[in-house]
Amino acid sequence: MAGEERSKAPKDSKPAESYGALGTTFSATARALSIPELLSMVFSFSGKPELAGSARVCKTWRDPALDELWRDLDSIFPLLELVLDLDLLRSVSRNRNPSAHEAVSSALVNADWYRFHSHAKRVQSLEFYDSAIYRGSEDIPALESSVIGIICLHYTYGPILLPHLRKAEWSLYRYALPVLPFLSNDLAHLDLELNDSSDALLKEAFDAFRSRRLNLKTFRLYTYDVGPTSEAALGSWLETMKTLEKVTLPDYYLTAQVLTRIATLPELRVIDRVNAGYSLQLQDDDPRMAGSLPSDSFPRLAEITLPATPAAARRLLFNSHTNFAGLTRLDLDAEKDIKADHVIAFTQDLATHCPKITTIGLALYLCSAFRDQGVSVLPVEILESLYPCHHLTSLRIRYPLPLKFGPNDVEKMGRAWPQMTHLSLCPAPNFTVSEDMGVTVAILPSFALHMPNLQMLGLYFNSQDHITFEGRLYHTYQFKQLDDLYVGLSSKPKSQVRDLGFFLASLCSRDVNIRYGERALSTSSSLVAHEKRRVAAWKEVKEMMSFAMRIKLAGEVGGCCRRECAFHTQSIDA
């Protein structure tokens, strides 16, 4: 009977109150999950399988899910597979006959170009490497220029295949033209790697790029294949990039000709070099160094890295007092012709022309092909020439021989560079070094007194002094922020490992990482043994300093920050 009474209830009767609340909750959730911005945020944390499934839930979810799914591609093939079978592309790269191209063209006649375009317009970032593995297979087809041309002939939605692409990283074999139809007017970042190309092919590519109205902010080029005609074409193309903020080029293209072309770009802030595994140094007699930069060059340039000898760099950069006035960072990489007087003349001009400079890196060394040129010890005048750079926060000098200076020079550095945090002065010489070259460990208290805010310090320590730790872990002067002490190729210390480790700990207010370099082992057994002893000694110093710092920090936690700690050293002897 109860069941019959329930069955006779009016059809329009109201549901229970609890169900009404639940229905309200469902309604609020549905409204929240219909907000496009909220959906985009949620989908940004989803993987590709989840996004593909979400796109099938409802029409409201479809576009936000597909936008996220196609936003960033690590290959161009998922897009091409919408209109082509990859086996057809493989046949073109293998057979190279007209019939293969005809088969591709026939397949594209009835392709679903609307579907292709609906997904292509969602792509904002693309990475493509011709040697990458796709879907677990290394047998990926080559992206032939002829195939891209056929695709463009059949594509009815305009000359640009990816109309909203903003970032592209593209690696190609020989030809750069296949990338051209993918470059949109929205493209802001282009990273181009060309392998086994030629000077003529590069020129052809750069000339073609000029036909596109690109608004690049950053451009990076990596290639071993360089030449004079491509150099001129590259300069002409980069000159049109009025929005360019950063350019990164191989050494060969960092020449007077290219720099002159881009000297007036209004937004350019960074010129960097590609570490392509080789270096082509600019020299005074290099014809590519002929001429000089016009006045008021690089009005907003803040950072530049240049592979050039000091004399060549000085001639190129500082021919006018109006050039590089806003420069804050300079890195010079020279592997030959590093005469001491040329280096000092360069640093003097640098201090005069660039009053806002904060970061200087001078990698001055002689590679194996130029070691017979020889070098002389850098005088302390190289530091004095940079004293006018009062905003300096980082100075790194690499040189074949150590730099020698005393406590008075450290005091002058502290006064000249009150904001210095990273200082490395020739810690890893690669020429024969006498015992008196470099500095002694006893100079460190001077650094702690006059430059207490250093975070990194790199020095070459000789073995002329003998440090004796007197049991006082809390030195009057201590580094406040030192994290890294780089001793490079410093000599094996004569001091006892325990004394030196505790002495270094007494100068620091936190645990410091001691780093040391290692020379390439020689065939001479005596040199090999000597190098092993040197490395082992500094390793023990590092371990002893860490032990001392644990004692020191534990004492600070226990409230005995100024207590003498001689008993700790005695416990080690025991």
Coordinates of C-alpha atoms in Angstrom, one line a residue:
M1 CA 0.0 0.0 0.0
A2 CA 2.8 2.4 0.8
G3 CA 4.2 1.7 -2.6
E4 CA 0.9 2.5 -4.2
E5 CA 0.5 5.7 -2.3
R6 CA 3.9 6.8 -3.5
S7 CA 3.1 6.0 -7.1
K8 CA 0.0 8.2 -6.9
A9 CA 1.9 11.3 -5.8
P10 CA 1.4 14.3 -8.1
K11 CA 3.9 14.6 -10.9
D12 CA 4.5 18.2 -10.3
S13 CA 5.2 17.8 -6.6
K14 CA 8.4 19.7 -5.3
P15 CA 11.5 17.6 -4.6
A16 CA 12.9 17.3 -1.2
E17 CA 14.8 20.3 0.2
S18 CA 18.1 18.5 0.2
Y19 CA 17.8 17.8 -3.5
G20 CA 17.0 21.4 -4.1
A21 CA 20.3 22.5 -2.4
L22 CA 22.2 19.9 -4.4
G23 CA 20.6 21.2 -7.6
T24 CA 21.7 24.7 -6.7
T25 CA 25.2 23.4 -6.1
F26 CA 25.3 21.7 -9.5
S27 CA 24.0 24.8 -11.2
A28 CA 26.8 27.0 -9.6
T29 CA 29.4 24.5 -10.6
A30 CA 28.2 24.4 -14.1
R31 CA 28.3 28.2 -14.4
A32 CA 31.8 28.3 -13.0
L33 CA 33.0 25.7 -15.4
S34 CA 31.6 27.7 -18.3
I35 CA 33.9 30.6 -17.7
P36 CA 36.5 30.5 -20.5
E37 CA 39.3 32.1 -18.3
L38 CA 38.7 29.6 -15.5
L39 CA 38.7 26.7 -17.9
S40 CA 41.9 27.8 -19.5
M41 CA 43.5 28.0 -16.0
V42 CA 42.3 24.5 -15.1
F43 CA 43.3 23.0 -18.5
S44 CA 46.8 24.5 -18.2
F45 CA 47.5 21.9 -15.5
S46 CA 46.2 19.0 -17.6
G47 CA 48.2 16.6 -19.8
K48 CA 47.6 16.0 -23.4
P49 CA 45.4 12.8 -22.9
E50 CA 43.2 14.7 -20.4
L51 CA 42.9 17.7 -22.8
A52 CA 41.9 15.5 -25.7
G53 CA 39.2 13.9 -23.5
S54 CA 38.0 17.3 -22.1
A55 CA 37.6 18.6 -25.7
R56 CA 34.9 15.9 -26.2
V57 CA 32.9 16.6 -23.0
C58 CA 30.8 19.5 -24.4
K59 CA 30.9 22.5 -26.7
T60 CA 31.8 24.9 -23.9
W61 CA 34.9 22.9 -23.1
R62 CA 35.9 22.1 -26.6
D63 CA 37.7 25.3 -27.7
P64 CA 39.5 26.0 -24.3
A65 CA 40.8 22.4 -24.2
L66 CA 41.9 22.4 -27.9
D67 CA 43.6 25.8 -27.4
E68 CA 45.7 24.3 -24.6
L69 CA 46.3 21.0 -26.4
W70 CA 47.7 22.7 -29.6
R71 CA 49.3 25.7 -27.9
D72 CA 52.8 24.2 -27.6
L73 CA 54.1 21.7 -30.2
D74 CA 57.4 19.8 -30.0
S75 CA 57.1 18.7 -33.6
I76 CA 55.4 19.9 -36.8
F77 CA 54.3 16.4 -37.8
P78 CA 51.1 16.2 -35.6
L79 CA 49.8 19.1 -37.6
L80 CA 51.0 17.8 -41.0
E81 CA 49.4 14.4 -40.2
L82 CA 46.0 16.1 -40.4
V83 CA 46.4 16.4 -44.2
L84 CA 49.2 14.0 -45.1
D85 CA 50.3 10.4 -44.4
L86 CA 53.9 10.5 -43.1
D87 CA 54.7 7.5 -45.4
L88 CA 54.2 9.9 -48.4
L89 CA 56.7 12.3 -46.9
R90 CA 59.2 9.5 -46.4
S91 CA 58.8 8.5 -50.0
V92 CA 59.6 12.0 -51.2
S93 CA 62.9 12.1 -49.1
R94 CA 63.9 8.6 -50.3
N95 CA 62.8 8.5 -53.9
R96 CA 63.2 12.1 -55.0
N97 CA 61.3 11.6 -58.2
P98 CA 58.3 13.5 -59.7
S99 CA 55.9 10.7 -59.0
A100 CA 56.4 11.0 -55.2
H101 CA 55.6 14.7 -55.4
E102 CA 52.5 14.0 -57.6
A103 CA 51.3 11.6 -54.9
V104 CA 51.7 14.2 -52.2
S105 CA 49.8 16.8 -54.4
S106 CA 47.0 14.3 -55.1
A107 CA 46.6 13.6 -51.4
L108 CA 46.3 17.2 -50.6
V109 CA 43.5 17.9 -53.1
N110 CA 40.9 16.3 -50.8
A111 CA 42.5 17.2 -47.5
D112 CA 40.5 18.6 -44.7
W113 CA 42.0 22.1 -44.7
Y114 CA 39.4 23.5 -42.5
R115 CA 40.4 21.1 -39.7
F116 CA 44.0 21.9 -40.4
H117 CA 43.5 25.6 -40.1
S118 CA 41.3 25.3 -37.0
H119 CA 44.1 23.7 -35.1
A120 CA 47.0 25.6 -36.8
K121 CA 45.7 28.9 -35.6
R122 CA 45.9 27.7 -32.0
V123 CA 49.6 27.0 -32.1
Q124 CA 51.7 29.6 -30.3
S125 CA 55.0 27.8 -29.7
L126 CA 56.8 25.3 -31.9
E127 CA 59.9 23.2 -31.5
F128 CA 61.2 21.2 -34.4
Y129 CA 64.4 19.3 -34.7
D130 CA 65.1 17.3 -37.8
S131 CA 67.0 14.6 -35.8
A132 CA 64.4 14.2 -33.1
I133 CA 62.4 11.0 -32.4
Y134 CA 58.7 11.2 -33.3
R135 CA 56.3 8.7 -31.7
G136 CA 59.1 6.4 -30.7
S137 CA 60.6 6.1 -34.1
E138 CA 63.8 7.6 -35.5
D139 CA 62.6 7.1 -39.1
I140 CA 61.1 10.5 -39.4
P141 CA 60.7 12.1 -42.8
A142 CA 62.8 15.0 -43.9
L143 CA 60.9 18.3 -44.3
E144 CA 61.7 19.0 -47.9
S145 CA 61.3 22.5 -49.3
S146 CA 59.4 21.0 -52.2
V147 CA 56.8 19.4 -49.9
I148 CA 56.3 22.7 -48.0
G149 CA 55.8 24.4 -51.3
I150 CA 53.1 21.9 -52.4
I151 CA 51.3 22.4 -49.0
C152 CA 51.3 26.1 -49.5
L153 CA 49.8 25.8 -53.0
H154 CA 46.9 23.8 -51.6
Y155 CA 46.4 25.9 -48.4
T156 CA 43.5 28.3 -49.0
Y157 CA 43.7 30.3 -45.7
G158 CA 46.6 32.6 -46.6
P159 CA 50.4 32.5 -47.0
I160 CA 51.1 31.8 -43.3
L161 CA 50.5 28.3 -42.0
L162 CA 50.7 29.2 -38.3
P163 CA 49.1 32.7 -38.1
H164 CA 49.5 33.1 -34.3
L165 CA 52.9 31.5 -33.7
R166 CA 54.9 33.5 -31.2
K167 CA 57.9 31.4 -30.5
A168 CA 59.8 29.0 -32.8
E169 CA 62.8 26.8 -32.2
W170 CA 63.7 25.2 -35.5
S171 CA 66.6 22.9 -36.5
L172 CA 67.1 22.2 -40.2
Y173 CA 69.4 20.3 -42.5
R174 CA 70.9 22.4 -45.3
Y175 CA 67.9 24.5 -46.2
A176 CA 66.3 27.2 -44.1
L177 CA 63.5 28.1 -46.5
P178 CA 61.0 25.4 -45.2
V179 CA 60.6 27.5 -42.0
L180 CA 59.4 30.6 -43.9
P181 CA 55.7 29.7 -44.4
F182 CA 55.4 29.1 -40.6
L183 CA 56.6 32.5 -39.5
S184 CA 53.7 34.7 -38.5
N185 CA 53.5 38.4 -37.9
D186 CA 53.0 37.6 -34.2
L187 CA 56.4 35.8 -34.0
A188 CA 58.4 37.3 -31.2
H189 CA 61.1 34.7 -30.6
L190 CA 63.0 32.8 -33.3
D191 CA 65.8 30.2 -32.6
L192 CA 67.3 28.9 -35.8
E193 CA 69.8 26.1 -36.1
L194 CA 71.2 25.2 -39.5
N195 CA 73.3 22.2 -40.1
D196 CA 75.4 21.3 -43.1
S197 CA 74.3 24.4 -45.0
S198 CA 76.4 26.8 -47.1
D199 CA 77.1 30.5 -47.4
A200 CA 74.9 30.7 -50.5
L201 CA 71.9 28.9 -48.9
L202 CA 72.2 31.1 -45.8
K203 CA 72.1 34.2 -48.0
E204 CA 69.1 32.9 -49.8
A205 CA 67.3 32.3 -46.5
F206 CA 68.1 35.7 -45.0
D207 CA 67.0 37.4 -48.2
A208 CA 63.7 35.5 -48.1
F209 CA 63.2 36.5 -44.4
R210 CA 63.2 40.1 -45.4
S211 CA 60.0 39.6 -47.4
R212 CA 58.2 38.9 -44.1
R213 CA 57.2 41.7 -41.8
L214 CA 58.4 40.1 -38.6
N215 CA 58.3 41.8 -35.2
L216 CA 60.9 39.7 -33.5
K217 CA 62.1 40.5 -30.0
T218 CA 64.8 37.8 -29.8
F219 CA 66.7 36.0 -32.5
R220 CA 69.3 33.3 -32.1
L221 CA 71.3 31.7 -34.9
Y222 CA 73.4 28.6 -34.5
T223 CA 75.4 27.4 -37.5
Y224 CA 79.0 26.4 -38.5
D225 CA 78.4 27.4 -42.1
V226 CA 79.3 31.0 -42.5
G227 CA 80.6 33.3 -45.3
P228 CA 80.8 36.9 -46.5
T229 CA 77.6 36.9 -48.6
S230 CA 75.5 35.5 -45.8
E231 CA 77.1 38.0 -43.4
A232 CA 75.9 40.9 -45.6
A233 CA 72.4 39.4 -46.0
L234 CA 72.1 38.7 -42.3
G235 CA 73.0 42.3 -41.5
S236 CA 70.5 43.7 -44.0
W237 CA 67.7 41.5 -42.6
L238 CA 68.4 42.3 -38.9
E239 CA 68.5 46.0 -39.8
T240 CA 64.7 45.8 -40.5
M241 CA 63.9 44.3 -37.1
K242 CA 63.0 47.5 -35.3
T243 CA 61.5 45.6 -32.4
L244 CA 64.5 43.4 -31.8
E245 CA 65.6 43.4 -28.1
K246 CA 68.2 40.5 -28.0
V247 CA 70.3 38.9 -30.8
T248 CA 72.6 35.9 -30.3
L249 CA 75.0 35.1 -33.2
P250 CA 78.0 32.9 -33.9
D251 CA 81.4 34.5 -33.6
Y252 CA 81.8 34.9 -37.3
Y253 CA 78.8 37.3 -37.5
L254 CA 79.8 39.5 -34.6
T255 CA 81.7 41.9 -37.0
A256 CA 81.9 45.6 -37.7
Q257 CA 79.7 45.1 -40.7
V258 CA 76.8 43.3 -38.9
L259 CA 77.2 45.6 -35.8
T260 CA 77.0 48.7 -38.0
R261 CA 73.7 47.4 -39.5
I262 CA 72.1 46.9 -36.1
A263 CA 73.6 49.9 -34.3
T264 CA 70.5 52.1 -34.6
L265 CA 67.9 49.5 -33.6
P266 CA 65.9 51.4 -31.0
E267 CA 65.0 48.5 -28.7
L268 CA 68.2 46.4 -28.9
R269 CA 69.4 45.7 -25.4
V270 CA 71.5 42.5 -25.6
I271 CA 74.1 41.2 -28.1
D272 CA 75.3 37.7 -27.2
R273 CA 77.4 35.0 -28.8
V274 CA 76.5 31.4 -29.6
N275 CA 78.9 28.9 -28.0
A276 CA 79.2 26.8 -31.2
G277 CA 82.3 24.9 -30.1
Y278 CA 84.7 27.1 -32.0
S279 CA 85.9 30.7 -31.9
L280 CA 86.7 33.1 -34.7
Q281 CA 88.6 36.0 -33.2
L282 CA 88.3 39.5 -34.6
Q283 CA 91.8 41.0 -35.2
D284 CA 93.1 44.4 -36.1
D285 CA 94.1 43.3 -39.6
D286 CA 90.8 41.5 -40.2
P287 CA 89.0 43.2 -43.2
R288 CA 85.7 42.6 -41.4
M289 CA 86.9 45.0 -38.8
A290 CA 87.3 47.8 -41.3
G291 CA 85.4 51.0 -40.6
S292 CA 83.9 52.2 -37.3
L293 CA 80.5 52.4 -35.7
P294 CA 78.7 55.7 -36.3
S295 CA 78.1 58.0 -33.4
D296 CA 75.1 57.4 -31.1
S297 CA 75.3 53.7 -31.9
F298 CA 73.3 51.3 -29.7
P299 CA 71.3 53.9 -27.7
R300 CA 69.7 51.3 -25.4
L301 CA 72.2 48.5 -25.4
A302 CA 72.8 47.1 -21.9
E303 CA 74.8 43.8 -22.5
I304 CA 77.3 42.7 -25.1
T305 CA 79.5 39.7 -25.5
L306 CA 82.3 39.9 -28.1
P307 CA 84.9 37.4 -29.3
A308 CA 87.8 39.8 -30.1
T309 CA 91.3 40.7 -29.0
P310 CA 91.5 43.7 -26.6
A311 CA 92.9 45.9 -29.3
A312 CA 90.3 45.0 -31.9
A313 CA 87.5 45.4 -29.4
R314 CA 88.8 48.8 -28.3
R315 CA 88.9 50.0 -31.9
L316 CA 85.4 48.7 -32.6
L317 CA 83.5 49.7 -29.5
F318 CA 85.1 53.0 -28.3
N319 CA 85.7 55.0 -31.4
S320 CA 83.1 57.5 -30.3
H321 CA 82.2 58.8 -26.8
T322 CA 78.5 58.6 -27.5
N323 CA 78.6 54.8 -28.2
F324 CA 77.7 52.3 -25.5
A325 CA 77.1 54.9 -22.8
G326 CA 74.3 52.8 -21.3
L327 CA 76.2 49.5 -21.2
T328 CA 75.9 47.6 -18.0
R329 CA 77.5 44.3 -18.9
L330 CA 80.5 43.4 -21.1
D331 CA 82.1 40.0 -21.8
L332 CA 85.2 39.9 -23.9
D333 CA 86.5 36.5 -25.0
A334 CA 90.1 36.6 -26.5
E335 CA 92.2 33.6 -27.2
K336 CA 95.3 35.4 -28.7
D337 CA 97.1 38.7 -28.8
I338 CA 96.5 39.5 -25.1
K339 CA 99.3 41.9 -24.5
A340 CA 99.2 43.5 -21.1
D341 CA 99.3 47.1 -22.4
H342 CA 96.5 46.3 -24.8
V343 CA 94.4 44.9 -22.0
I344 CA 94.9 48.0 -19.8
A345 CA 94.2 50.4 -22.7
F346 CA 90.9 48.5 -23.2
T347 CA 89.9 48.7 -19.6
Q348 CA 90.7 52.4 -19.4
D349 CA 88.5 53.2 -22.3
L350 CA 85.8 50.9 -20.9
A351 CA 85.7 52.8 -17.6
T352 CA 85.6 56.1 -19.5
H353 CA 82.9 55.2 -22.0
C354 CA 80.7 53.1 -19.8
P355 CA 80.1 54.7 -16.4
K356 CA 77.1 52.5 -15.7
I357 CA 78.9 49.2 -16.2
T358 CA 78.0 46.7 -13.4
T359 CA 79.4 43.4 -14.8
I360 CA 82.7 42.8 -16.6
G361 CA 84.0 39.5 -17.8
L362 CA 87.5 39.3 -19.4
A363 CA 88.3 35.8 -20.6
L364 CA 91.9 36.4 -21.8
Y365 CA 93.7 33.2 -22.6
L366 CA 95.9 31.6 -25.2
C367 CA 94.6 28.5 -26.9
S368 CA 97.0 25.8 -28.0
A369 CA 97.5 27.3 -31.4
F370 CA 98.8 30.6 -30.0
R371 CA 100.7 29.6 -26.9
D372 CA 104.0 30.5 -28.6
Q373 CA 102.9 34.1 -28.4
G374 CA 103.7 34.2 -24.7
V375 CA 102.3 36.5 -22.1
S376 CA 103.6 38.8 -19.4
V377 CA 102.1 39.2 -15.9
L378 CA 99.2 41.6 -15.7
P379 CA 100.1 44.6 -13.5
V380 CA 97.8 45.8 -10.8
E381 CA 97.1 48.8 -13.0
I382 CA 94.4 46.7 -14.7
L383 CA 92.4 47.0 -11.4
E384 CA 93.2 50.6 -10.9
S385 CA 91.9 51.4 -14.4
L386 CA 88.5 50.1 -13.4
Y387 CA 88.3 52.0 -10.1
P388 CA 86.1 54.7 -11.8
C389 CA 83.4 52.0 -12.3
H390 CA 81.7 52.6 -9.0
H391 CA 78.6 50.6 -9.9
L392 CA 80.6 47.4 -10.5
T393 CA 79.0 44.3 -8.9
S394 CA 80.9 41.5 -10.8
L395 CA 84.4 41.4 -12.1
R396 CA 85.8 38.2 -13.6
I397 CA 89.3 38.1 -15.1
R398 CA 90.7 34.9 -16.7
Y399 CA 94.4 35.1 -17.7
P400 CA 97.3 32.7 -18.3
L401 CA 99.2 34.0 -15.3
P402 CA 98.1 34.9 -11.7
L403 CA 97.5 38.5 -10.7
K404 CA 99.6 39.8 -7.8
F405 CA 98.4 42.5 -5.4
G406 CA 98.5 43.3 -1.7
P407 CA 96.2 44.4 1.2
N408 CA 96.5 48.1 0.2
D409 CA 95.0 47.2 -3.2
V410 CA 92.2 45.3 -1.5
E411 CA 91.4 48.4 0.5
K412 CA 91.3 50.5 -2.7
M413 CA 89.0 47.9 -4.3
G414 CA 86.6 48.1 -1.4
R415 CA 86.4 51.9 -1.6
A416 CA 86.0 51.9 -5.4
W417 CA 83.5 49.0 -5.6
P418 CA 81.2 49.1 -2.6
Q419 CA 78.6 47.0 -4.3
M420 CA 80.9 44.2 -5.5
T421 CA 79.5 40.7 -4.9
H422 CA 81.4 38.5 -7.4
L423 CA 85.1 38.9 -7.8
S424 CA 87.4 36.4 -9.6
L425 CA 91.0 37.5 -10.3
C426 CA 92.9 35.0 -12.5
P427 CA 92.4 31.9 -10.2
A428 CA 93.2 29.3 -12.9
P429 CA 96.4 30.1 -14.8
N430 CA 97.4 27.7 -17.5
F431 CA 101.0 28.8 -17.9
T432 CA 104.0 27.9 -15.8
V433 CA 103.7 29.7 -12.5
S434 CA 106.5 30.6 -10.1
E435 CA 106.1 30.2 -6.3
D436 CA 105.8 34.0 -5.6
M437 CA 103.0 34.6 -8.2
G438 CA 99.5 35.2 -7.0
V439 CA 98.5 36.1 -3.4
T440 CA 98.8 34.6 0.0
V441 CA 96.0 33.2 2.1
A442 CA 96.8 35.8 4.7
I443 CA 95.2 38.4 2.4
L444 CA 91.7 37.1 3.1
P445 CA 91.1 39.1 6.3
S446 CA 91.6 42.2 4.2
F447 CA 88.8 41.1 1.9
A448 CA 86.6 40.4 4.9
L449 CA 87.3 43.9 6.2
H450 CA 87.0 45.9 3.0
M451 CA 84.6 43.8 0.9
P452 CA 82.5 41.9 3.5
N453 CA 79.5 41.6 1.1
L454 CA 81.2 39.4 -1.4
Q455 CA 79.2 36.3 -2.4
M456 CA 81.9 34.7 -4.6
L457 CA 85.7 35.2 -4.5
G458 CA 88.1 33.6 -6.8
L459 CA 91.9 33.9 -6.2
Y460 CA 95.1 32.1 -7.0
F461 CA 96.9 31.3 -3.7
N462 CA 100.7 30.7 -3.7
S463 CA 102.4 28.7 -1.1
Q464 CA 104.5 31.5 0.4
D465 CA 102.8 31.8 3.8
H466 CA 102.2 29.4 6.7
I467 CA 98.9 29.9 8.5
T468 CA 98.7 28.9 12.2
F469 CA 95.2 28.8 13.7
E470 CA 95.2 30.2 17.3
G471 CA 91.9 28.8 18.4
R472 CA 89.7 31.9 17.7
L473 CA 86.8 31.0 15.4
Y474 CA 85.1 34.4 15.6
H475 CA 87.4 36.7 13.7
T476 CA 87.0 40.5 14.1
Y477 CA 86.3 40.8 10.4
Q478 CA 84.1 38.2 8.6
F479 CA 82.4 37.8 5.3
K480 CA 78.7 38.4 5.7
Q481 CA 77.4 36.7 2.5
L482 CA 80.3 34.6 1.0
D483 CA 79.0 31.4 -0.5
D484 CA 81.7 30.4 -2.9
L485 CA 85.5 30.5 -2.5
Y486 CA 87.1 29.4 -5.8
V487 CA 90.8 28.6 -5.4
G488 CA 91.2 27.4 -9.0
L489 CA 94.6 25.9 -9.6
S490 CA 96.2 27.3 -6.4
S491 CA 99.4 25.7 -5.2
K492 CA 99.3 23.0 -2.5
P493 CA 99.1 24.9 0.8
K494 CA 102.1 24.7 3.1
S495 CA 99.9 25.2 6.2
Q496 CA 98.5 22.3 8.1
V497 CA 95.1 21.3 6.7
R498 CA 93.5 21.7 10.1
D499 CA 94.9 25.2 10.7
L500 CA 93.9 26.4 7.2
G501 CA 90.4 25.0 7.4
F502 CA 89.7 26.6 10.8
F503 CA 91.3 29.9 9.7
L504 CA 89.0 30.1 6.7
A505 CA 86.0 29.2 8.9
S506 CA 86.9 32.0 11.3
L507 CA 86.4 34.5 8.4
C508 CA 83.0 33.4 7.4
S509 CA 79.5 33.7 8.9
R510 CA 78.0 30.8 6.9
D511 CA 79.1 27.6 5.4
V512 CA 81.2 28.3 2.3
N513 CA 81.8 26.0 -0.7
I514 CA 85.5 25.8 -1.6
R515 CA 85.9 24.9 -5.2
Y516 CA 89.2 24.0 -6.8
G517 CA 90.2 23.2 -10.4
E518 CA 92.1 20.3 -11.8
R519 CA 94.7 20.3 -14.5
A520 CA 94.7 17.9 -17.3
L521 CA 97.0 15.1 -16.1
S522 CA 100.3 15.0 -17.9
T523 CA 102.1 11.9 -19.0
S524 CA 104.9 12.6 -16.6
S525 CA 104.4 10.4 -13.5
S526 CA 106.0 13.1 -11.2
L527 CA 103.6 15.8 -12.4
V528 CA 100.6 13.4 -12.1
A529 CA 101.6 12.7 -8.5
H530 CA 102.1 16.4 -7.7
E531 CA 98.7 17.3 -9.1
K532 CA 97.0 14.5 -7.1
R533 CA 98.6 15.8 -3.9
R534 CA 97.5 19.3 -4.6
V535 CA 93.9 18.4 -5.3
A536 CA 93.8 16.1 -2.2
A537 CA 95.1 18.9 0.0
W538 CA 92.4 21.3 -1.0
K539 CA 89.8 18.7 -0.7
E540 CA 90.9 18.1 2.9
V541 CA 90.9 21.9 3.5
K542 CA 87.3 22.0 2.3
E543 CA 86.3 19.1 4.6
M544 CA 88.1 20.7 7.6
M545 CA 86.5 24.0 7.0
S546 CA 83.0 22.4 6.8
F547 CA 83.7 20.7 10.1
A548 CA 84.8 24.0 11.7
M549 CA 81.8 25.8 10.4
R550 CA 79.5 23.2 12.0
I551 CA 81.2 23.9 15.3
K552 CA 80.9 27.6 14.8
L553 CA 77.3 27.6 13.8
A554 CA 76.4 25.2 16.6
G555 CA 78.1 27.7 19.1
E556 CA 76.0 30.5 17.7
V557 CA 72.8 28.6 18.2
G558 CA 73.8 27.8 21.7
G559 CA 74.4 31.5 22.4
C560 CA 78.2 31.5 22.7
C561 CA 78.9 33.5 19.6
R562 CA 82.0 35.1 21.0
R563 CA 83.4 32.3 23.0
E564 CA 87.0 31.1 22.4
C565 CA 87.1 27.6 20.8
A566 CA 90.6 26.3 21.5
F567 CA 89.1 23.2 23.1
H568 CA 87.6 22.1 19.8
T569 CA 90.9 22.0 18.1
Q570 CA 92.3 20.0 20.9
S571 CA 89.5 17.5 20.5
I572 CA 90.6 17.0 16.9
D573 CA 94.1 16.1 18.0
A574 CA 92.7 13.7 20.5

